[in-house]
mmCIF file of C-alpha atoms in Angstrom:
data_model
loop_
_atom_site.group_PDB
_atom_site.id
_atom_site.type_symbol
_atom_site.label_atom_id
_atom_site.label_comp_id
_atom_site.label_asym_id
_atom_site.label_seq_id
_atom_site.Cartn_x
_atom_site.Cartn_y
_atom_site.Cartn_z
ATOM 1 C CA MET U 1 0.000 0.000 0.000
ATOM 2 C CA SER U 2 1.339 3.455 -0.862
ATOM 3 C CA VAL U 3 2.102 5.997 1.847
ATOM 4 C CA ASP U 4 -0.938 8.118 0.897
ATOM 5 C CA LYS U 5 -3.280 5.135 0.966
ATOM 6 C CA GLU U 6 -1.843 3.920 4.255
ATOM 7 C CA GLU U 7 -2.252 7.388 5.747
ATOM 8 C CA ALA U 8 -5.854 7.614 4.519
ATOM 9 C CA HIS U 9 -6.552 4.134 5.905
ATOM 10 C CA GLN U 10 -5.140 5.130 9.305
ATOM 11 C CA ARG U 11 -7.277 8.294 9.324
ATOM 12 C CA LEU U 12 -10.371 6.225 8.538
ATOM 13 C CA LYS U 13 -9.519 3.780 11.311
ATOM 14 C CA ALA U 14 -9.083 6.691 13.727
ATOM 15 C CA ALA U 15 -12.439 8.145 12.666
ATOM 16 C CA VAL U 16 -14.154 4.776 13.171
ATOM 17 C CA HIS U 17 -12.501 4.406 16.593
ATOM 18 C CA TYR U 18 -13.664 7.892 17.580
ATOM 19 C CA THR U 19 -17.213 7.200 16.400
ATOM 20 C CA VAL U 20 -17.358 3.841 18.174
ATOM 21 C CA SER U 21 -16.071 5.528 21.319
ATOM 22 C CA ARG U 22 -18.820 8.168 21.129
ATOM 23 C CA ILE U 23 -21.500 5.529 20.542
ATOM 24 C CA CYS U 24 -20.235 3.452 23.475
ATOM 25 C CA GLN U 25 -20.155 6.544 25.663
ATOM 26 C CA LYS U 26 -23.776 7.373 24.776
ATOM 27 C CA MET U 27 -24.907 3.774 25.229
ATOM 28 C CA GLY U 28 -23.062 3.647 28.534
ATOM 29 C CA GLU U 29 -24.894 6.735 29.740
ATOM 30 C CA ASP U 30 -28.253 5.372 28.599
ATOM 31 C CA TYR U 31 -27.777 1.932 30.166
ATOM 32 C CA ARG U 32 -25.479 2.865 33.054
ATOM 33 C CA ARG U 33 -22.637 0.716 31.817
ATOM 34 C CA GLU U 34 -18.986 1.346 31.094
ATOM 35 C CA PHE U 35 -16.954 0.158 28.140
ATOM 36 C CA SER U 36 -13.252 -0.456 28.582
ATOM 37 C CA ARG U 37 -10.749 0.960 26.126
ATOM 38 C CA GLN U 38 -9.961 -2.572 24.976
ATOM 39 C CA VAL U 39 -13.624 -3.285 24.191
ATOM 40 C CA ILE U 40 -13.965 -0.031 22.256
ATOM 41 C CA ALA U 41 -10.781 -0.812 20.305
ATOM 42 C CA ALA U 42 -12.023 -4.347 19.548
ATOM 43 C CA ILE U 43 -15.400 -3.081 18.300
ATOM 44 C CA ALA U 44 -13.684 -0.443 16.146
ATOM 45 C CA GLU U 45 -11.224 -2.968 14.677
ATOM 46 C CA THR U 46 -14.062 -5.406 13.950
ATOM 47 C CA ALA U 47 -16.010 -2.660 12.178
ATOM 48 C CA VAL U 48 -12.987 -1.675 10.060
ATOM 49 C CA ARG U 49 -12.280 -5.294 9.093
ATOM 50 C CA GLN U 50 -15.939 -5.894 8.211
ATOM 51 C CA CYS U 51 -15.944 -2.785 6.015
ATOM 52 C CA ASP U 52 -12.815 -4.063 4.261
ATOM 53 C CA ILE U 53 -14.549 -7.380 3.612
ATOM 54 C CA PHE U 54 -17.677 -5.608 2.331
ATOM 55 C CA ALA U 55 -15.583 -3.409 0.023
ATOM 56 C CA LYS U 56 -13.745 -6.394 -1.464
ATOM 57 C CA ASP U 57 -17.010 -8.302 -1.912
ATOM 58 C CA LEU U 58 -18.664 -5.303 -3.601
ATOM 59 C CA GLU U 59 -15.738 -4.922 -5.995
ATOM 60 C CA ALA U 60 -15.861 -8.641 -6.795
ATOM 61 C CA PHE U 61 -19.623 -8.606 -7.458
ATOM 62 C CA ALA U 62 -19.317 -5.602 -9.793
ATOM 63 C CA ARG U 63 -16.319 -7.151 -11.583
ATOM 64 C CA HIS U 64 -18.190 -10.446 -11.976
ATOM 65 C CA ALA U 65 -21.052 -8.542 -13.635
ATOM 66 C CA LYS U 66 -18.457 -6.839 -15.893
ATOM 67 C CA ARG U 67 -19.164 -3.420 -14.414
ATOM 68 C CA SER U 68 -16.793 -0.830 -13.020
ATOM 69 C CA THR U 69 -19.464 0.679 -10.760
ATOM 70 C CA VAL U 70 -20.988 -0.950 -7.682
ATOM 71 C CA SER U 71 -24.788 -1.115 -7.902
ATOM 72 C CA THR U 72 -27.532 -1.353 -5.301
ATOM 73 C CA GLU U 73 -27.947 -4.994 -6.276
ATOM 74 C CA ASP U 74 -24.319 -5.608 -5.246
ATOM 75 C CA VAL U 75 -25.006 -3.993 -1.867
ATOM 76 C CA LYS U 76 -28.083 -6.191 -1.413
ATOM 77 C CA LEU U 77 -25.941 -9.255 -2.150
ATOM 78 C CA VAL U 78 -23.372 -8.258 0.462
ATOM 79 C CA ALA U 79 -26.120 -7.718 3.048
ATOM 80 C CA ARG U 80 -27.762 -11.100 2.480
ATOM 81 C CA ARG U 81 -25.793 -12.690 5.354
ATOM 82 C CA SER U 82 -27.526 -10.464 7.903
ATOM 83 C CA THR U 83 -31.323 -10.599 7.882
ATOM 84 C CA ALA U 84 -31.740 -7.290 9.722
ATOM 85 C CA LEU U 85 -29.242 -5.502 7.479
ATOM 86 C CA SER U 86 -30.763 -7.026 4.361
ATOM 87 C CA ILE U 87 -34.256 -5.866 5.326
ATOM 88 C CA TYR U 88 -32.961 -2.386 6.163
ATOM 89 C CA ILE U 89 -31.134 -2.062 2.844
ATOM 90 C CA GLN U 90 -34.117 -3.393 0.898
ATOM 91 C CA ASN U 91 -36.413 -0.841 2.573
ATOM 92 C CA LYS U 92 -33.933 2.000 1.935
ATOM 93 C CA SER U 93 -33.573 0.945 -1.694
ATOM 94 C CA GLU U 94 -37.341 0.977 -2.186
ATOM 95 C CA GLU U 95 -37.577 4.352 -0.427
ATOM 96 C CA LEU U 96 -34.901 5.861 -2.697
ATOM 97 C CA ASN U 97 -36.519 4.405 -5.805
ATOM 98 C CA GLN U 98 -39.861 5.925 -4.785
ATOM 99 C CA GLU U 99 -38.229 9.315 -4.219
ATOM 100 C CA GLN U 100 -36.646 9.146 -7.683
ATOM 101 C CA ARG U 101 -40.001 8.262 -9.267
ATOM 102 C CA ASP U 102 -41.653 11.165 -7.424
ATOM 103 C CA LEU U 103 -38.950 13.577 -8.637
ATOM 104 C CA LYS U 104 -39.392 12.384 -12.215
ATOM 105 C CA LYS U 105 -43.159 12.895 -11.955
ATOM 106 C CA LYS U 106 -42.657 16.432 -10.640
ATOM 107 C CA SER U 107 -40.195 17.373 -13.374
ATOM 108 C CA THR U 108 -42.398 15.798 -16.042
ATOM 109 C CA GLY U 109 -45.429 17.635 -14.643
ATOM 110 C CA LYS U 110 -43.593 20.973 -14.735
ATOM 111 C CA ARG U 111 -42.487 20.348 -18.297
ATOM 112 C CA LYS U 112 -46.032 19.474 -19.359
ATOM 113 C CA SER U 113 -47.448 22.581 -17.711
ATOM 114 C CA ARG U 114 -44.821 24.764 -19.450
ATOM 115 C CA ASP U 115 -45.630 23.144 -22.791
ATOM 116 C CA THR U 116 -49.324 23.735 -22.179
ATOM 117 C CA GLU U 117 -48.699 27.389 -21.277
ATOM 118 C CA GLU U 118 -46.610 27.896 -24.415
ATOM 119 C CA GLU U 119 -49.334 26.373 -26.591
ATOM 120 C CA GLU U 120 -51.991 28.551 -24.968
ATOM 121 C CA SER U 121 -49.883 31.706 -25.432
ATOM 122 C CA ARG U 122 -49.426 30.920 -29.137
ATOM 123 C CA GLN U 123 -53.188 30.656 -29.710
#
């Protein structure tokens, strides 16, 4: 790994560790529990390793489909091992698709109304 990539990877790991620490702190306050530094470090390292695995799997799925871009279908495939994650991703995917359809309807509706106005002004 190049120096720049290694540095970026270390910054990401530090950001994940910080975020995990904040989450553990909040959870600890909510449930009156404490998390040791070792536990926080283990959770953060597990999260980083799992993300690495996901990234490699996503790249492999896209490459297998002869694409250079990861698609939502690739993400759904990665999530299939976890029922809760799979359901969450499926719901989010449907929600995003619905939002895109709604935006298309709005833009199509505006275009139609402009066309109608132009026709009426010509007459």
